[in-house]
């Protein structure tokens, strides 16, 4: 972008309204890219420095994180906060992000008294969740059974879950059968193509009701894989904890159904299993002082592993 003043000011607002324990994550973000042509709201990645190089090769080392943000979708302040997240959901129903939502389409509503853009606030926390996941091996997979006696990868092999987080609602790459829901295999979000079979738009209300009745993931996006599950759960934990702390901040998050005039309080869903176990996991992770960045070469930072039991 030509002028970054607006974006810098928006990010400063968010930094100042994040929980004190989460603000240091900004110190580990080496680059923030504001992208004009970029499908997701945001994306997390590692930052690597070149330690040494020759004409043939280079030695690199991870020294921080990189944050990519969509200049339009992430920074737009909508009159109806939650509109941008609702538009993301309609991607699964054969529609484009820019399309106007159908009148009967369920819509998220997020209200807060933050000075920050609440949707951008959520994007930042979600991406920070990915950073914390990668530094603490929260959603790691065990690939040992995928290597043969000659130390070669087996072509068709499904690694095992090797973390408590993943075992709460996942079986390897897939959702546990008891937590599956109607049309789950058709969630595609930013990977949707015209060749894919979309969820019928008239199924929208039934889809969301069935999904939240199962109550295993905080959002449909969280149900796509273990990493998004942790990042979305970390987001909801943080939003609820900020709102419930004695700091004058109030945040509510609901999904409203225009056709039936019903509403689901998404924070209230966090108190039932297995979501309450996920919230407890994140709480214990925070109490254990999780790692923002770990130097695997020098081991200068003592690594705090995520909790191994409840």
XYZ file of N, CA and C in Angstrom, residues 161-281:
363
model
N -2.115 -38.430 16.083
C -2.127 -37.249 16.932
C -1.229 -37.507 18.135
N -0.382 -36.550 18.458
C 0.509 -36.748 19.598
C 0.349 -35.627 20.609
N -0.804 -34.969 20.618
C -1.035 -33.905 21.590
C -2.411 -34.056 22.206
N -2.540 -33.611 23.430
C -3.834 -33.653 24.107
C -4.837 -32.776 23.379
N -4.388 -31.615 22.892
C -5.317 -30.721 22.201
C -6.029 -31.455 21.063
N -5.251 -32.069 20.213
C -5.835 -32.727 19.043
C -6.764 -33.873 19.427
N -6.470 -34.548 20.531
C -7.285 -35.694 20.923
C -8.653 -35.293 21.465
N -8.858 -34.008 21.751
C -10.127 -33.575 22.331
C -11.291 -33.713 21.349
N -11.026 -33.555 20.061
C -12.130 -33.690 19.107
C -11.671 -34.162 17.734
N -10.437 -34.703 17.666
C -9.902 -35.097 16.370
C -9.376 -36.530 16.405
N -9.493 -37.184 15.275
C -8.868 -38.474 15.078
C -7.964 -38.348 13.875
N -6.686 -38.190 14.103
C -5.723 -37.911 13.045
C -6.153 -36.629 12.322
N -6.303 -36.652 10.969
C -6.662 -35.438 10.251
C -8.155 -35.127 10.287
N -8.955 -36.065 10.721
C -10.404 -35.923 10.594
C -11.078 -35.712 11.938
N -12.287 -35.159 11.888
C -13.079 -34.976 13.100
C -13.505 -36.337 13.643
N -13.575 -36.450 14.964
C -14.100 -37.677 15.549
C -15.548 -37.864 15.099
N -15.962 -39.107 14.824
C -17.315 -39.353 14.291
C -18.425 -38.706 15.121
N -18.294 -38.731 16.446
C -19.365 -38.190 17.284
C -19.492 -36.670 17.172
N -18.470 -36.027 16.586
C -18.511 -34.574 16.451
C -18.691 -34.127 15.002
N -18.954 -35.088 14.111
C -19.174 -34.723 12.716
C -20.568 -34.103 12.571
N -20.806 -33.432 11.465
C -22.070 -32.726 11.271
C -22.425 -32.726 9.785
N -23.672 -32.422 9.497
C -24.172 -32.449 8.122
C -23.399 -31.475 7.238
N -23.019 -31.933 6.043
C -22.305 -31.119 5.047
C -20.889 -30.738 5.474
N -20.330 -31.422 6.468
C -18.990 -31.061 6.951
C -17.932 -31.207 5.864
N -18.118 -32.188 4.967
C -17.130 -32.410 3.926
C -17.133 -31.360 2.838
N -18.084 -30.429 2.887
C -18.182 -29.409 1.844
C -17.636 -28.048 2.288
N -17.065 -27.985 3.478
C -16.446 -26.731 3.916
C -15.143 -26.529 3.153
N -15.013 -25.410 2.480
C -13.816 -25.196 1.659
C -13.238 -23.790 1.803
N -14.026 -22.826 2.223
C -13.576 -21.449 2.458
C -12.737 -20.910 1.299
N -11.481 -20.544 1.562
C -10.664 -19.882 0.539
C -10.206 -20.840 -0.561
N -10.424 -22.143 -0.362
C -10.043 -23.123 -1.381
C -11.227 -23.522 -2.264
N -12.384 -22.876 -2.081
C -13.559 -23.232 -2.873
C -13.329 -22.927 -4.351
N -13.801 -23.816 -5.207
C -13.724 -23.614 -6.655
C -15.097 -23.921 -7.264
N -15.362 -23.425 -8.479
C -16.657 -23.711 -9.122
C -16.890 -25.202 -9.343
N -15.817 -25.987 -9.386
C -15.955 -27.423 -9.626
C -16.421 -28.174 -8.375
N -16.286 -27.554 -7.211
C -16.679 -28.209 -5.967
C -18.193 -28.104 -5.762
N -18.741 -29.111 -5.128
C -20.169 -29.098 -4.818
C -20.414 -28.252 -3.582
N -21.070 -27.124 -3.752
C -21.317 -26.203 -2.642
C -22.498 -26.685 -1.798
N -22.549 -26.248 -0.562
C -23.718 -26.507 0.280
C -24.869 -25.669 -0.277
N -26.034 -26.237 -0.491
C -27.167 -25.448 -1.014
C -27.475 -24.272 -0.089
N -27.705 -23.118 -0.670
C -27.915 -21.913 0.130
C -29.148 -22.027 1.018
N -30.151 -22.805 0.584
C -31.341 -22.959 1.417
C -31.103 -23.898 2.604
N -29.883 -24.477 2.664
C -29.503 -25.323 3.797
C -28.770 -24.543 4.876
N -28.577 -23.242 4.669
C -27.726 -22.454 5.563
C -28.203 -22.507 7.013
N -29.479 -22.246 7.240
C -29.981 -22.243 8.621
C -29.822 -23.619 9.260
N -30.206 -24.675 8.530
C -30.070 -26.028 9.061
C -28.631 -26.414 9.307
N -27.746 -25.977 8.410
C -26.328 -26.294 8.579
C -25.787 -25.721 9.888
N -26.010 -24.434 10.123
C -25.457 -23.794 11.318
C -26.100 -24.327 12.599
N -27.383 -24.625 12.551
C -28.032 -25.171 13.746
C -27.479 -26.545 14.083
N -27.285 -27.377 13.059
C -26.723 -28.714 13.284
C -25.300 -28.603 13.799
N -24.536 -27.694 13.213
C -23.148 -27.525 13.623
C -23.051 -27.132 15.095
N -23.766 -26.104 15.508
C -23.646 -25.624 16.884
C -24.337 -26.536 17.881
N -25.263 -27.385 17.417
C -25.855 -28.383 18.303
C -24.806 -29.400 18.720
N -23.921 -29.785 17.793
C -22.854 -30.737 18.114
C -21.842 -30.117 19.073
N -21.574 -28.802 18.930
C -20.822 -28.034 19.926
C -19.414 -28.553 20.210
N -18.692 -28.990 19.192
C -17.331 -29.484 19.396
C -16.276 -28.482 18.953
N -16.697 -27.504 18.149
C -15.769 -26.511 17.619
C -16.419 -25.132 17.756
N -15.623 -24.113 18.016
C -16.203 -22.791 18.293
C -16.846 -22.171 17.053
N -16.324 -22.495 15.863
C -16.898 -22.010 14.608
C -16.736 -23.100 13.547
N -17.486 -23.031 12.450
C -17.259 -23.985 11.362
C -15.822 -23.938 10.841
N -15.224 -22.752 10.809
C -13.837 -22.645 10.339
C -12.903 -23.447 11.240
N -13.189 -23.478 12.534
C -12.368 -24.243 13.478
C -12.423 -25.731 13.187
N -13.482 -26.182 12.538
C -13.647 -27.618 12.291
C -12.896 -28.107 11.061
N -12.196 -27.207 10.350
C -11.527 -27.626 9.112
C -10.238 -28.392 9.375
N -9.514 -28.085 10.452
C -8.306 -28.837 10.818
C -7.889 -28.451 12.235
N -6.951 -29.187 12.798
C -6.575 -28.968 14.196
C -5.946 -27.599 14.430
N -5.192 -27.106 13.465
C -4.523 -25.816 13.651
C -5.520 -24.663 13.686
N -6.508 -24.706 12.784
C -7.541 -23.672 12.820
C -8.421 -23.839 14.054
N -8.573 -25.072 14.501
C -9.334 -25.326 15.725
C -8.679 -24.618 16.910
N -7.353 -24.761 17.032
C -6.686 -24.099 18.158
C -6.731 -22.581 18.007
N -6.445 -22.059 16.812
C -6.403 -20.609 16.613
C -7.761 -19.974 16.886
N -8.844 -20.599 16.416
C -10.179 -20.067 16.661
C -10.562 -20.187 18.141
N -10.204 -21.299 18.759
C -10.505 -21.484 20.186
C -9.722 -20.481 21.029
N -8.470 -20.251 20.654
C -7.651 -19.252 21.351
C -8.285 -17.866 21.218
N -8.825 -17.570 20.049
C -9.521 -16.307 19.843
C -10.701 -16.173 20.792
N -11.549 -17.203 20.845
C -12.744 -17.116 21.686
C -12.380 -17.083 23.165
N -11.372 -17.842 23.569
C -10.918 -17.776 24.963
C -10.504 -16.347 25.304
N -9.715 -15.734 24.428
C -9.195 -14.386 24.699
C -10.316 -13.359 24.725
N -11.233 -13.413 23.758
C -12.344 -12.462 23.732
C -13.185 -12.564 24.996
N -13.482 -13.792 25.403
C -14.305 -13.969 26.600
C -13.570 -13.517 27.850
N -12.270 -13.827 27.939
C -11.514 -13.443 29.136
C -11.346 -11.929 29.228
N -11.174 -11.281 28.083
C -11.072 -9.818 28.079
C -12.383 -9.211 28.552
N -13.486 -9.780 28.074
C -14.795 -9.237 28.417
C -15.181 -9.498 29.872
N -14.713 -10.613 30.428
C -15.097 -10.972 31.796
C -14.147 -10.408 32.854
N -13.021 -9.843 32.430
C -12.076 -9.275 33.394
C -12.532 -7.890 33.827
N -11.951 -7.406 34.912
C -12.369 -6.129 35.500
C -11.628 -4.971 34.836
N -11.921 -4.758 33.556
C -11.231 -3.698 32.823
C -12.181 -2.788 32.057
N -13.482 -2.987 32.248
C -14.464 -2.127 31.604
C -14.774 -2.485 30.165
N -14.160 -3.567 29.641
C -14.394 -3.968 28.255
C -15.543 -4.978 28.197
N -16.461 -4.737 27.296
C -17.592 -5.640 27.107
C -17.628 -6.126 25.665
N -17.657 -7.447 25.482
C -17.720 -8.049 24.155
C -18.786 -9.139 24.171
N -19.611 -9.165 23.155
C -20.565 -10.267 22.988
C -20.449 -10.789 21.563
N -20.750 -12.076 21.389
C -20.558 -12.723 20.084
C -21.722 -13.690 19.899
N -22.535 -13.463 18.874
C -23.693 -14.321 18.661
C -23.881 -14.618 17.175
N -24.678 -15.636 16.897
C -25.068 -15.954 15.532
C -26.581 -15.830 15.472
N -27.074 -14.983 14.576
C -28.505 -14.707 14.487
C -29.108 -15.346 13.240
N -30.318 -15.891 13.395
C -31.029 -16.549 12.301
C -32.223 -15.685 11.884
N -32.131 -14.984 10.745
C -33.218 -14.100 10.313
C -34.544 -14.818 10.092
N -34.491 -16.055 9.603
C -35.731 -16.760 9.259
C -36.540 -17.155 10.487
N -35.876 -17.432 11.602
C -36.581 -17.900 12.803
C -36.498 -16.919 13.963
N -35.764 -15.822 13.781
C -35.570 -14.821 14.838
C -34.887 -15.413 16.076
N -34.149 -16.517 15.881
C -33.404 -17.119 16.985
C -31.971 -16.600 17.004
N -31.314 -16.807 18.128
C -29.934 -16.354 18.263
C -29.168 -17.324 19.155
N -27.915 -17.567 18.816
C -27.048 -18.427 19.626
C -25.940 -17.575 20.231
N -25.834 -17.590 21.544
C -24.752 -16.898 22.246
C -23.518 -17.800 22.191
N -22.520 -17.411 21.413
C -21.366 -18.288 21.214
C -20.492 -18.396 22.453
N -20.464 -17.384 23.286
C -19.696 -17.484 24.531
C -20.340 -18.484 25.487
N -21.656 -18.537 25.499
C -22.354 -19.483 26.379
C -22.043 -20.922 26.000
N -21.758 -21.164 24.721
C -21.449 -22.519 24.266
C -20.115 -23.017 24.824
N -19.266 -22.104 25.282
C -17.927 -22.487 25.736
C -17.944 -23.239 27.066
N -19.077 -23.289 27.725
C -19.150 -23.917 29.051
C -19.511 -25.399 28.987
N -19.810 -25.921 27.784
C -20.212 -27.318 27.664
C -19.128 -28.127 26.957
N -19.107 -29.451 27.203
C -18.076 -30.317 26.626
C -18.273 -30.472 25.125
N -17.166 -30.613 24.364
C -15.771 -30.574 24.809
C -15.149 -29.174 24.775
N -15.962 -28.150 24.449
C -15.395 -26.806 24.365
C -14.858 -26.325 25.707
N -15.517 -26.734 26.807
C -15.010 -26.315 28.115
C -13.627 -26.909 28.392
N -13.370 -28.118 27.868
C -12.050 -28.717 28.028
C -11.006 -27.950 27.222
N -11.398 -27.476 26.060
C -10.476 -26.690 25.242
C -10.155 -25.358 25.922
N -11.159 -24.737 26.522
C -10.931 -23.478 27.239
C -10.017 -23.716 28.442
N -10.230 -24.841 29.134
C -9.378 -25.169 30.279
C -7.942 -25.407 29.826
N -7.780 -26.069 28.703
C -6.443 -26.326 28.154
C -5.710 -25.001 27.913
